[in-house]
PDB file of C-alpha atoms in Angstrom:
ATOM      1  CA  MET A  27       0.000  -0.047  -0.002  1.00 51.00           C
ATOM      2  CA  LYS A  28       1.300   3.441  -0.915  1.00 68.00           C
ATOM      3  CA  GLU A  29       1.820   6.068   1.819  1.00 79.00           C
ATOM      4  CA  PRO A  30      -1.276   8.372   1.962  1.00 82.00           C
ATOM      5  CA  LEU A  31      -0.835  11.901   0.853  1.00 89.00           C
ATOM      6  CA  LEU A  32      -2.938  13.140   3.732  1.00 92.00           C
ATOM      7  CA  GLN A  33      -3.253  11.554   7.165  1.00 93.00           C
ATOM      8  CA  GLY A  34      -4.626  12.847  10.392  1.00 96.00           C
ATOM      9  CA  LEU A  35      -6.375  16.219  10.931  1.00 98.00           C
ATOM     10  CA  ILE A  36      -6.534  18.997   8.349  1.00 98.00           C
ATOM     11  CA  ALA A  37      -8.063  22.248   9.516  1.00 98.00           C
ATOM     12  CA  ALA A  38     -10.378  24.236   7.238  1.00 98.00           C
ATOM     13  CA  PRO A  39      -9.449  27.776   8.047  1.00 98.00           C
ATOM     14  CA  PHE A  40     -11.725  30.815   8.092  1.00 98.00           C
ATOM     15  CA  THR A  41     -10.906  33.844   5.974  1.00 98.00           C
ATOM     16  CA  PRO A  42      -9.792  36.759   8.304  1.00 98.00           C
ATOM     17  CA  MET A  43     -11.759  39.881   7.541  1.00 97.00           C
ATOM     18  CA  ASN A  44     -11.797  43.464   8.685  1.00 97.00           C
ATOM     19  CA  GLU A  45     -15.003  45.049  10.003  1.00 94.00           C
ATOM     20  CA  ASP A  46     -15.669  46.512   6.575  1.00 95.00           C
ATOM     21  CA  TYR A  47     -15.548  42.954   5.060  1.00 96.00           C
ATOM     22  CA  THR A  48     -12.227  43.486   3.263  1.00 97.00           C
ATOM     23  CA  ILE A  49      -9.763  40.586   3.538  1.00 97.00           C
ATOM     24  CA  LYS A  50      -7.232  40.755   6.269  1.00 97.00           C
ATOM     25  CA  THR A  51      -4.321  38.850   4.710  1.00 97.00           C
ATOM     26  CA  GLU A  52      -1.846  40.304   7.208  1.00 97.00           C
ATOM     27  CA  ALA A  53      -3.507  38.161   9.892  1.00 98.00           C
ATOM     28  CA  ILE A  54      -2.629  34.876   8.087  1.00 98.00           C
ATOM     29  CA  PRO A  55       0.953  34.502   9.380  1.00 98.00           C
ATOM     30  CA  ALA A  56      -0.358  34.688  12.970  1.00 97.00           C
ATOM     31  CA  TYR A  57      -3.160  32.316  12.025  1.00 98.00           C
ATOM     32  CA  ALA A  58      -0.553  29.858  10.689  1.00 98.00           C
ATOM     33  CA  ASP A  59       1.301  30.054  13.949  1.00 97.00           C
ATOM     34  CA  PHE A  60      -2.015  29.430  15.738  1.00 96.00           C
ATOM     35  CA  ILE A  61      -2.516  26.262  13.610  1.00 97.00           C
ATOM     36  CA  ALA A  62       1.035  25.022  14.054  1.00 96.00           C
ATOM     37  CA  ALA A  63       0.948  25.520  17.834  1.00 94.00           C
ATOM     38  CA  LYS A  64      -1.914  23.024  18.050  1.00 94.00           C
ATOM     39  CA  GLY A  65       0.710  20.308  17.431  1.00 92.00           C
ATOM     40  CA  CYS A  66      -1.591  17.678  15.932  1.00 95.00           C
ATOM     41  CA  LEU A  67      -2.777  19.431  12.732  1.00 97.00           C
ATOM     42  CA  LYS A  68      -1.150  18.159   9.567  1.00 97.00           C
ATOM     43  CA  GLY A  69      -2.393  20.740   7.097  1.00 97.00           C
ATOM     44  CA  VAL A  70      -4.897  23.423   6.103  1.00 98.00           C
ATOM     45  CA  PHE A  71      -7.684  23.296   3.446  1.00 98.00           C
ATOM     46  CA  ILE A  72      -7.952  26.905   2.462  1.00 98.00           C
ATOM     47  CA  CYS A  73     -10.741  28.878   0.666  1.00 97.00           C
ATOM     48  CA  GLY A  74     -13.314  26.136   1.091  1.00 97.00           C
ATOM     49  CA  THR A  75     -16.703  26.477   2.673  1.00 96.00           C
ATOM     50  CA  SER A  76     -15.237  27.724   6.019  1.00 96.00           C
ATOM     51  CA  GLY A  77     -13.097  30.111   4.015  1.00 97.00           C
ATOM     52  CA  GLU A  78     -16.165  31.634   2.228  1.00 97.00           C
ATOM     53  CA  SER A  79     -14.660  30.864  -1.207  1.00 95.00           C
ATOM     54  CA  VAL A  80     -17.647  31.722  -3.360  1.00 93.00           C
ATOM     55  CA  SER A  81     -17.975  35.083  -1.567  1.00 96.00           C
ATOM     56  CA  LEU A  82     -14.505  36.047  -2.514  1.00 97.00           C
ATOM     57  CA  THR A  83     -13.058  37.625  -5.705  1.00 97.00           C
ATOM     58  CA  LEU A  84     -10.567  35.822  -7.818  1.00 97.00           C
ATOM     59  CA  GLU A  85      -7.869  38.216  -6.702  1.00 98.00           C
ATOM     60  CA  GLU A  86      -8.739  37.789  -2.998  1.00 98.00           C
ATOM     61  CA  ARG A  87      -8.510  33.988  -3.338  1.00 98.00           C
ATOM     62  CA  LYS A  88      -5.096  34.261  -4.974  1.00 98.00           C
ATOM     63  CA  ASN A  89      -3.903  36.587  -2.248  1.00 98.00           C
ATOM     64  CA  ILE A  90      -5.078  34.206   0.456  1.00 98.00           C
ATOM     65  CA  ALA A  91      -3.463  31.202  -1.226  1.00 98.00           C
ATOM     66  CA  GLU A  92      -0.136  33.051  -1.498  1.00 98.00           C
ATOM     67  CA  ALA A  93      -0.327  34.196   2.117  1.00 98.00           C
ATOM     68  CA  TRP A  94      -0.933  30.685   3.420  1.00 98.00           C
ATOM     69  CA  THR A  95       1.700  28.967   1.312  1.00 98.00           C
ATOM     70  CA  ASN A  96       4.262  31.586   2.535  1.00 97.00           C
ATOM     71  CA  ALA A  97       3.121  31.338   6.149  1.00 97.00           C
ATOM     72  CA  ALA A  98       3.093  27.577   6.391  1.00 96.00           C
ATOM     73  CA  LYS A  99       6.912  27.409   6.056  1.00 91.00           C
ATOM     74  CA  GLY A 100       6.855  23.628   5.686  1.00 91.00           C
ATOM     75  CA  ARG A 101       5.218  23.184   9.052  1.00 96.00           C
ATOM     76  CA  PHE A 102       2.112  21.732   7.561  1.00 97.00           C
ATOM     77  CA  LYS A 103       0.605  21.074   4.161  1.00 97.00           C
ATOM     78  CA  VAL A 104      -1.513  23.535   2.215  1.00 98.00           C
ATOM     79  CA  ILE A 105      -4.424  22.339   0.099  1.00 98.00           C
ATOM     80  CA  VAL A 106      -6.024  25.130  -1.924  1.00 98.00           C
ATOM     81  CA  HIS A 107      -9.668  24.862  -2.854  1.00 98.00           C
ATOM     82  CA  VAL A 108     -10.020  26.160  -6.434  1.00 98.00           C
ATOM     83  CA  GLY A 109     -13.647  25.274  -7.135  1.00 98.00           C
ATOM     84  CA  GLY A 110     -16.304  27.716  -8.273  1.00 97.00           C
ATOM     85  CA  MET A 111     -19.064  28.383 -10.774  1.00 97.00           C
ATOM     86  CA  SER A 112     -16.774  29.450 -13.650  1.00 97.00           C
ATOM     87  CA  GLN A 113     -14.500  26.844 -15.172  1.00 98.00           C
ATOM     88  CA  PRO A 114     -11.992  29.462 -16.489  1.00 98.00           C
ATOM     89  CA  ASP A 115     -11.766  30.964 -13.056  1.00 98.00           C
ATOM     90  CA  CYS A 116     -11.188  27.508 -11.515  1.00 98.00           C
ATOM     91  CA  VAL A 117      -8.405  26.842 -14.085  1.00 98.00           C
ATOM     92  CA  GLU A 118      -6.778  30.190 -13.278  1.00 98.00           C
ATOM     93  CA  LEU A 119      -6.908  29.495  -9.532  1.00 98.00           C
ATOM     94  CA  ALA A 120      -5.391  26.016  -9.995  1.00 98.00           C
ATOM     95  CA  ALA A 121      -2.490  27.339 -12.095  1.00 98.00           C
ATOM     96  CA  HIS A 122      -1.932  30.013  -9.480  1.00 98.00           C
ATOM     97  CA  ALA A 123      -1.982  27.577  -6.574  1.00 98.00           C
ATOM     98  CA  ALA A 124       0.708  25.573  -8.308  1.00 98.00           C
ATOM     99  CA  SER A 125       2.787  28.794  -8.979  1.00 98.00           C
ATOM    100  CA  VAL A 126       2.820  29.779  -5.246  1.00 98.00           C
ATOM    101  CA  GLY A 127       3.855  26.377  -3.904  1.00 97.00           C
ATOM    102  CA  ALA A 128       0.598  24.693  -2.849  1.00 98.00           C
ATOM    103  CA  ASP A 129       0.853  21.003  -1.943  1.00 97.00           C
ATOM    104  CA  MET A 130      -2.524  19.945  -3.387  1.00 98.00           C
ATOM    105  CA  ILE A 131      -5.651  21.380  -4.913  1.00 98.00           C
ATOM    106  CA  ALA A 132      -9.307  20.535  -4.471  1.00 98.00           C
ATOM    107  CA  ALA A 133     -12.597  21.652  -6.021  1.00 98.00           C
ATOM    108  CA  MET A 134     -16.287  21.264  -5.290  1.00 98.00           C
ATOM    109  CA  ALA A 135     -18.826  20.830  -8.053  1.00 98.00           C
ATOM    110  CA  PRO A 136     -20.411  23.958  -9.523  1.00 97.00           C
ATOM    111  CA  GLY A 137     -23.712  24.377  -7.691  1.00 95.00           C
ATOM    112  CA  PHE A 138     -25.692  26.841  -9.841  1.00 96.00           C
ATOM    113  CA  PHE A 139     -25.621  25.258 -13.279  1.00 97.00           C
ATOM    114  CA  LYS A 140     -25.109  21.769 -12.078  1.00 97.00           C
ATOM    115  CA  PRO A 141     -23.419  18.753 -13.964  1.00 97.00           C
ATOM    116  CA  ALA A 142     -26.173  16.310 -14.927  1.00 97.00           C
ATOM    117  CA  SER A 143     -23.856  13.325 -15.102  1.00 98.00           C
ATOM    118  CA  VAL A 144     -20.608  11.961 -13.950  1.00 98.00           C
ATOM    119  CA  LYS A 145     -19.239  12.571 -17.383  1.00 98.00           C
ATOM    120  CA  ASP A 146     -20.165  16.211 -17.160  1.00 98.00           C
ATOM    121  CA  LEU A 147     -18.482  16.560 -13.769  1.00 98.00           C
ATOM    122  CA  VAL A 148     -15.319  14.949 -15.050  1.00 98.00           C
ATOM    123  CA  GLY A 149     -15.471  17.316 -18.078  1.00 98.00           C
ATOM    124  CA  PHE A 150     -15.745  20.305 -15.733  1.00 98.00           C
ATOM    125  CA  PHE A 151     -12.679  19.248 -13.572  1.00 98.00           C
ATOM    126  CA  LYS A 152     -10.432  17.942 -16.308  1.00 98.00           C
ATOM    127  CA  PRO A 153      -8.902  21.271 -17.424  1.00 98.00           C
ATOM    128  CA  VAL A 154      -8.854  22.482 -13.791  1.00 98.00           C
ATOM    129  CA  ALA A 155      -6.632  19.608 -12.701  1.00 98.00           C
ATOM    130  CA  ALA A 156      -4.648  19.868 -15.845  1.00 98.00           C
ATOM    131  CA  ALA A 157      -3.727  23.523 -14.992  1.00 98.00           C
ATOM    132  CA  ALA A 158      -1.713  22.198 -12.025  1.00 98.00           C
ATOM    133  CA  PRO A 159      -0.341  18.929 -13.420  1.00 97.00           C
ATOM    134  CA  GLU A 160       2.204  18.335 -10.642  1.00 97.00           C
ATOM    135  CA  LEU A 161      -0.345  18.681  -7.808  1.00 98.00           C
ATOM    136  CA  PRO A 162      -2.679  15.954  -6.569  1.00 98.00           C
ATOM    137  CA  PHE A 163      -6.319  16.810  -7.125  1.00 98.00           C
ATOM    138  CA  PHE A 164      -9.208  16.124  -4.698  1.00 98.00           C
ATOM    139  CA  TYR A 165     -12.928  16.215  -5.422  1.00 98.00           C
ATOM    140  CA  TYR A 166     -14.734  18.150  -2.716  1.00 98.00           C
ATOM    141  CA  ASN A 167     -18.042  16.332  -2.440  1.00 97.00           C
ATOM    142  CA  MET A 168     -20.606  18.333  -0.416  1.00 97.00           C
ATOM    143  CA  PRO A 169     -24.098  17.717  -1.844  1.00 96.00           C
ATOM    144  CA  SER A 170     -25.800  19.648   0.979  1.00 94.00           C
ATOM    145  CA  ILE A 171     -24.237  22.813  -0.329  1.00 94.00           C
ATOM    146  CA  THR A 172     -23.763  22.192  -4.083  1.00 95.00           C
ATOM    147  CA  GLY A 173     -26.934  20.138  -4.690  1.00 95.00           C
ATOM    148  CA  VAL A 174     -24.778  17.715  -6.778  1.00 96.00           C
ATOM    149  CA  SER A 175     -25.462  14.157  -5.672  1.00 95.00           C
ATOM    150  CA  LEU A 176     -23.722  12.157  -8.320  1.00 97.00           C
ATOM    151  CA  PRO A 177     -22.260   8.814  -7.236  1.00 97.00           C
ATOM    152  CA  VAL A 178     -18.791   9.644  -5.966  1.00 98.00           C
ATOM    153  CA  HIS A 179     -17.300   6.196  -6.443  1.00 98.00           C
ATOM    154  CA  GLU A 180     -18.382   6.311 -10.166  1.00 98.00           C
ATOM    155  CA  PHE A 181     -16.850   9.725 -10.473  1.00 98.00           C
ATOM    156  CA  LEU A 182     -13.534   8.481  -9.066  1.00 98.00           C
ATOM    157  CA  ALA A 183     -13.446   5.417 -11.314  1.00 98.00           C
ATOM    158  CA  GLU A 184     -14.333   7.454 -14.475  1.00 97.00           C
ATOM    159  CA  GLY A 185     -12.423  10.592 -13.515  1.00 98.00           C
ATOM    160  CA  LYS A 186      -9.140   8.806 -13.147  1.00 97.00           C
ATOM    161  CA  LYS A 187      -9.225   7.918 -16.864  1.00 97.00           C
ATOM    162  CA  ASP A 188      -9.109  11.651 -17.769  1.00 97.00           C
ATOM    163  CA  ILE A 189      -7.663  13.125 -14.678  1.00 98.00           C
ATOM    164  CA  PRO A 190      -4.345  11.447 -13.865  1.00 97.00           C
ATOM    165  CA  THR A 191      -3.748  13.559 -10.883  1.00 98.00           C
ATOM    166  CA  LEU A 192      -7.085  12.586  -9.215  1.00 98.00           C
ATOM    167  CA  ALA A 193      -6.061  11.450  -5.769  1.00 97.00           C
ATOM    168  CA  GLY A 194      -9.314  11.174  -3.856  1.00 98.00           C
ATOM    169  CA  VAL A 195     -12.229  12.935  -2.302  1.00 98.00           C
ATOM    170  CA  LYS A 196     -13.101  15.165   0.564  1.00 98.00           C
ATOM    171  CA  PHE A 197     -16.274  13.350   1.576  1.00 98.00           C
ATOM    172  CA  THR A 198     -18.536  15.922   3.293  1.00 97.00           C
ATOM    173  CA  HIS A 199     -21.612  13.717   3.494  1.00 96.00           C
ATOM    174  CA  ASN A 200     -23.216  11.277   5.873  1.00 94.00           C
ATOM    175  CA  ASN A 201     -23.707   8.514   3.304  1.00 96.00           C
ATOM    176  CA  LEU A 202     -21.467   6.004   4.947  1.00 97.00           C
ATOM    177  CA  MET A 203     -22.337   3.301   2.358  1.00 97.00           C
ATOM    178  CA  GLU A 204     -21.054   5.553  -0.423  1.00 97.00           C
ATOM    179  CA  MET A 205     -18.001   6.480   1.685  1.00 97.00           C
ATOM    180  CA  GLN A 206     -17.061   2.821   1.992  1.00 97.00           C
ATOM    181  CA  GLN A 207     -17.626   2.278  -1.783  1.00 98.00           C
ATOM    182  CA  CYS A 208     -15.043   5.113  -2.348  1.00 98.00           C
ATOM    183  CA  ILE A 209     -12.612   3.678   0.259  1.00 97.00           C
ATOM    184  CA  ASN A 210     -12.763   0.157  -1.238  1.00 97.00           C
ATOM    185  CA  LEU A 211     -12.623   1.171  -4.864  1.00 97.00           C
ATOM    186  CA  ASN A 212      -9.767  -0.502  -6.712  1.00 95.00           C
ATOM    187  CA  ASP A 213      -8.275  -1.952  -3.540  1.00 93.00           C
ATOM    188  CA  GLY A 214      -7.968   1.472  -1.846  1.00 94.00           C
ATOM    189  CA  GLU A 215      -6.653   3.452  -4.767  1.00 95.00           C
ATOM    190  CA  PHE A 216      -8.239   6.745  -3.689  1.00 97.00           C
ATOM    191  CA  GLU A 217      -7.908   8.689  -0.414  1.00 97.00           C
ATOM    192  CA  VAL A 218     -11.175   9.528   1.290  1.00 98.00           C
ATOM    193  CA  LEU A 219     -11.044  12.364   3.708  1.00 98.00           C
ATOM    194  CA  ASN A 220     -13.842  12.495   6.343  1.00 97.00           C
ATOM    195  CA  GLY A 221     -15.604  15.858   5.937  1.00 96.00           C
ATOM    196  CA  PHE A 222     -18.237  16.083   8.636  1.00 95.00           C
ATOM    197  CA  ASP A 223     -16.416  16.704  11.919  1.00 96.00           C
ATOM    198  CA  GLU A 224     -19.213  15.227  14.110  1.00 96.00           C
ATOM    199  CA  ILE A 225     -18.969  11.822  12.435  1.00 97.00           C
ATOM    200  CA  LEU A 226     -15.186  11.510  12.472  1.00 98.00           C
ATOM    201  CA  LEU A 227     -15.610   8.327  14.674  1.00 98.00           C
ATOM    202  CA  ALA A 228     -17.744   6.714  11.945  1.00 97.00           C
ATOM    203  CA  GLY A 229     -15.394   7.865   9.201  1.00 98.00           C
ATOM    204  CA  VAL A 230     -12.419   6.306  10.892  1.00 97.00           C
ATOM    205  CA  ALA A 231     -14.328   3.085  11.502  1.00 97.00           C
ATOM    206  CA  CYS A 232     -15.101   2.998   7.720  1.00 97.00           C
ATOM    207  CA  GLY A 233     -11.375   3.346   6.935  1.00 96.00           C
ATOM    208  CA  CYS A 234     -10.669   7.097   6.548  1.00 97.00           C
ATOM    209  CA  LYS A 235      -7.066   7.945   7.368  1.00 95.00           C
ATOM    210  CA  GLY A 236      -7.440  11.743   7.082  1.00 96.00           C
ATOM    211  CA  ALA A 237     -10.103  14.272   7.796  1.00 98.00           C
ATOM    212  CA  VAL A 238     -10.756  17.923   6.945  1.00 98.00           C
ATOM    213  CA  GLY A 239     -12.850  20.067   9.340  1.00 97.00           C
ATOM    214  CA  SER A 240     -13.612  23.508  10.509  1.00 96.00           C
ATOM    215  CA  THR A 241     -13.790  22.675  14.259  1.00 97.00           C
ATOM    216  CA  TYR A 242     -10.262  21.304  14.037  1.00 97.00           C
ATOM    217  CA  ASN A 243      -9.215  24.998  13.996  1.00 97.00           C
ATOM    218  CA  TYR A 244      -9.863  25.367  17.674  1.00 96.00           C
ATOM    219  CA  ILE A 245     -10.485  21.930  19.330  1.00 97.00           C
ATOM    220  CA  PRO A 246      -8.273  19.509  17.444  1.00 97.00           C
ATOM    221  CA  GLY A 247      -7.255  17.853  20.646  1.00 97.00           C
ATOM    222  CA  ILE A 248     -10.696  16.255  20.976  1.00 98.00           C
ATOM    223  CA  TYR A 249     -10.546  14.784  17.515  1.00 98.00           C
ATOM    224  CA  GLN A 250      -6.943  13.636  17.983  1.00 98.00           C
ATOM    225  CA  GLY A 251      -8.231  11.860  21.015  1.00 97.00           C
ATOM    226  CA  ILE A 252     -10.709  10.015  18.833  1.00 98.00           C
ATOM    227  CA  LEU A 253      -7.967   9.037  16.411  1.00 98.00           C
ATOM    228  CA  ASP A 254      -5.576   7.825  19.138  1.00 98.00           C
ATOM    229  CA  ALA A 255      -8.361   5.813  20.841  1.00 98.00           C
ATOM    230  CA  MET A 256      -9.275   4.103  17.642  1.00 97.00           C
ATOM    231  CA  GLU A 257      -5.698   3.408  16.873  1.00 96.00           C
ATOM    232  CA  SER A 258      -5.260   1.681  20.222  1.00 96.00           C
ATOM    233  CA  GLY A 259      -8.586  -0.210  19.880  1.00 96.00           C
ATOM    234  CA  ASN A 260     -10.250   1.631  22.752  1.00 98.00           C
ATOM    235  CA  LEU A 261     -13.762   2.109  21.308  1.00 97.00           C
ATOM    236  CA  ASP A 262     -15.233   3.285  24.633  1.00 97.00           C
ATOM    237  CA  GLU A 263     -12.683   6.135  24.863  1.00 98.00           C
ATOM    238  CA  ALA A 264     -13.295   7.059  21.231  1.00 98.00           C
ATOM    239  CA  ARG A 265     -16.990   7.280  21.868  1.00 98.00           C
ATOM    240  CA  ARG A 266     -16.404   9.401  24.909  1.00 98.00           C
ATOM    241  CA  MET A 267     -14.256  11.810  22.989  1.00 98.00           C
ATOM    242  CA  SER A 268     -16.786  11.884  20.111  1.00 98.00           C
ATOM    243  CA  LYS A 269     -19.535  12.881  22.563  1.00 98.00           C
ATOM    244  CA  LYS A 270     -17.383  15.947  23.551  1.00 97.00           C
ATOM    245  CA  ALA A 271     -17.211  16.927  19.842  1.00 97.00           C
ATOM    246  CA  VAL A 272     -20.980  16.365  19.244  1.00 97.00           C
ATOM    247  CA  ASP A 273     -21.882  18.568  22.299  1.00 97.00           C
ATOM    248  CA  ILE A 274     -19.775  21.390  20.885  1.00 97.00           C
ATOM    249  CA  VAL A 275     -20.995  21.011  17.275  1.00 97.00           C
ATOM    250  CA  ASP A 276     -24.538  21.093  18.711  1.00 96.00           C
ATOM    251  CA  VAL A 277     -23.903  24.601  19.940  1.00 96.00           C
ATOM    252  CA  LEU A 278     -22.272  25.453  16.582  1.00 95.00           C
ATOM    253  CA  VAL A 279     -25.433  24.448  14.713  1.00 94.00           C
ATOM    254  CA  LYS A 280     -27.619  26.632  16.951  1.00 92.00           C
ATOM    255  CA  HIS A 281     -25.573  29.647  15.864  1.00 93.00           C
ATOM    256  CA  GLY A 282     -25.618  29.213  12.101  1.00 86.00           C
ATOM    257  CA  GLY A 283     -23.320  26.329  11.460  1.00 83.00           C
ATOM    258  CA  GLY A 284     -19.701  25.950  10.458  1.00 80.00           C
ATOM    259  CA  THR A 285     -18.781  29.200   8.845  1.00 92.00           C
ATOM    260  CA  ARG A 286     -20.827  31.821  10.805  1.00 94.00           C
ATOM    261  CA  ALA A 287     -20.595  30.105  14.234  1.00 95.00           C
ATOM    262  CA  GLY A 288     -17.043  29.049  13.460  1.00 95.00           C
ATOM    263  CA  LYS A 289     -15.870  32.622  13.423  1.00 96.00           C
ATOM    264  CA  ILE A 290     -17.699  33.232  16.714  1.00 96.00           C
ATOM    265  CA  PHE A 291     -15.991  30.163  18.159  1.00 96.00           C
ATOM    266  CA  MET A 292     -12.635  31.226  16.865  1.00 96.00           C
ATOM    267  CA  LYS A 293     -12.989  34.639  18.690  1.00 96.00           C
ATOM    268  CA  LEU A 294     -13.843  32.776  21.990  1.00 96.00           C
ATOM    269  CA  ALA A 295     -10.838  30.477  21.361  1.00 95.00           C
ATOM    270  CA  GLY A 296      -8.505  33.506  21.225  1.00 94.00           C
ATOM    271  CA  PHE A 297      -8.131  34.267  17.494  1.00 96.00           C
ATOM    272  CA  ASP A 298     -10.457  36.878  16.051  1.00 96.00           C
ATOM    273  CA  CYS A 299     -11.154  36.230  12.307  1.00 97.00           C
ATOM    274  CA  GLY A 300     -13.594  39.082  12.102  1.00 96.00           C
ATOM    275  CA  PRO A 301     -17.011  38.904  10.548  1.00 96.00           C
ATOM    276  CA  CYS A 302     -18.236  36.766   7.630  1.00 96.00           C
ATOM    277  CA  ARG A 303     -18.945  38.499   4.378  1.00 95.00           C
ATOM    278  CA  LEU A 304     -22.611  39.264   3.627  1.00 94.00           C
ATOM    279  CA  PRO A 305     -25.099  37.701   3.238  1.00 95.00           C
ATOM    280  CA  ILE A 306     -23.931  35.793   6.355  1.00 94.00           C
ATOM    281  CA  ALA A 307     -25.226  37.903   9.283  1.00 91.00           C
ATOM    282  CA  PRO A 308     -22.772  39.400  11.790  1.00 91.00           C
ATOM    283  CA  CYS A 309     -22.645  38.354  15.412  1.00 91.00           C
ATOM    284  CA  SER A 310     -23.804  40.828  18.114  1.00 92.00           C
ATOM    285  CA  GLU A 311     -22.163  41.141  21.558  1.00 94.00           C
ATOM    286  CA  THR A 312     -25.319  39.632  23.073  1.00 95.00           C
ATOM    287  CA  GLU A 313     -24.996  36.487  20.875  1.00 94.00           C
ATOM    288  CA  LEU A 314     -21.284  36.252  21.612  1.00 95.00           C
ATOM    289  CA  ALA A 315     -21.986  36.287  25.351  1.00 96.00           C
ATOM    290  CA  LYS A 316     -24.797  33.771  24.851  1.00 96.00           C
ATOM    291  CA  THR A 317     -22.492  31.493  22.896  1.00 96.00           C
ATOM    292  CA  ARG A 318     -19.789  31.659  25.599  1.00 96.00           C
ATOM    293  CA  GLU A 319     -22.408  30.665  28.182  1.00 97.00           C
ATOM    294  CA  GLU A 320     -23.497  27.685  26.073  1.00 97.00           C
ATOM    295  CA  LEU A 321     -19.942  26.540  25.385  1.00 97.00           C
ATOM    296  CA  GLU A 322     -19.022  26.795  29.121  1.00 96.00           C
ATOM    297  CA  LYS A 323     -21.353  23.813  29.514  1.00 97.00           C
ATOM    298  CA  THR A 324     -19.119  21.770  27.194  1.00 97.00           C
ATOM    299  CA  ASP A 325     -15.411  20.998  27.136  1.00 96.00           C
ATOM    300  CA  PHE A 326     -14.762  23.755  24.617  1.00 97.00           C
ATOM    301  CA  PHE A 327     -12.647  26.046  26.844  1.00 96.00           C
ATOM    302  CA  LYS A 328     -10.789  23.009  28.269  1.00 95.00           C
ATOM    303  CA  TYR A 329      -9.470  22.136  24.862  1.00 96.00           C
ATOM    304  CA  THR A 330      -8.962  25.675  23.464  1.00 94.00           C
ATOM    305  CA  ALA A 331      -6.852  26.556  26.474  1.00 74.00           C
ATOM    306  CA  VAL A 332      -4.030  24.233  25.493  1.00 60.00           C
TER     307      VAL A 332
END
C-alpha cells in the first residue's frame, strides 16, 4: 500500500476579515502560527466552505493562497480549494496555486448550473486539474451545499481515466455506504477524507485515514483523542471523545453552522477572524455572550486553552 498523501487532521481555516468585510491577509501569518501551535494538525484546506470561497473575488482567493503557502513554512501542508461556478476561473486558480507552492488542490462541483452526469463533472474538472499537473487533485463532495449528488465512487473510477492527478475525495456527506464504496474502490486506490467533523468516529471506522474540518481549527485535541483511541482499539474512549465533539457541534449548529458560528467560536478561542462577508449575518455582543455561556457547559474551553 502506498503512503497516503494526507493523514490525520486537516483544519479548514476561516478567512480573516476586517469590520468593513475586506480581507485581512496580514493576519494569516499569525493564524498559521496558531495552527502550528496546536501540534496535531497536519495541514490546512483553504478557501473552502469555511473560508467563504464563493463570496471572494478571484484576486482575493489568490492573495489568500499566497499568504498561506508563505506562512506555512513547511510546518504543515496547504491544500487550496479552487472550485467555483466558472470553469475558466477555476483553471486560473489552480494554475496560481501551483505557482505559489501549494501542496495539493481541490474543487467542489459547480452548484448553480449543475453537472447532470458523472461525465459532465469529469469534463468540468479535467482542465482545472490539468492547470496544475504536478499537484494531486481532490474532489470536494458536499451535496448539501452544491446540490450535486452524483455517485462519488463512479466519479472516481471514471475521473481517473481523464484526470491522472485525481487522488481522492473530501467526503462531506453522511452517506457511509457511499463513503465505503469510495474507500474500497480498486483496493483502496483513492484517499477518502472525512468531511463532517461530528461523524469522524464513523469515518475512521469505515477506513478514513485523514479528515478535513472547521472545528479542528480550535479543538483539534478532541478529534486527535478519537484518532488515538481508535488506533489503540479503545472504542469506549473514542465514543467518549466523540460525545465531547458532538456537544460542541450542537452549539455550533444553533448559531448558524460551520462558517458563521465558526468565526464566533474562533474569537472565543482566542483568535479573532472578524465577521463573515454578507449575506452571512454578523454576530452581536449579546449573541457572543450567549454562545460563551452555552460553550461553558461543554469541554470547549478546556481544549482551546491548550
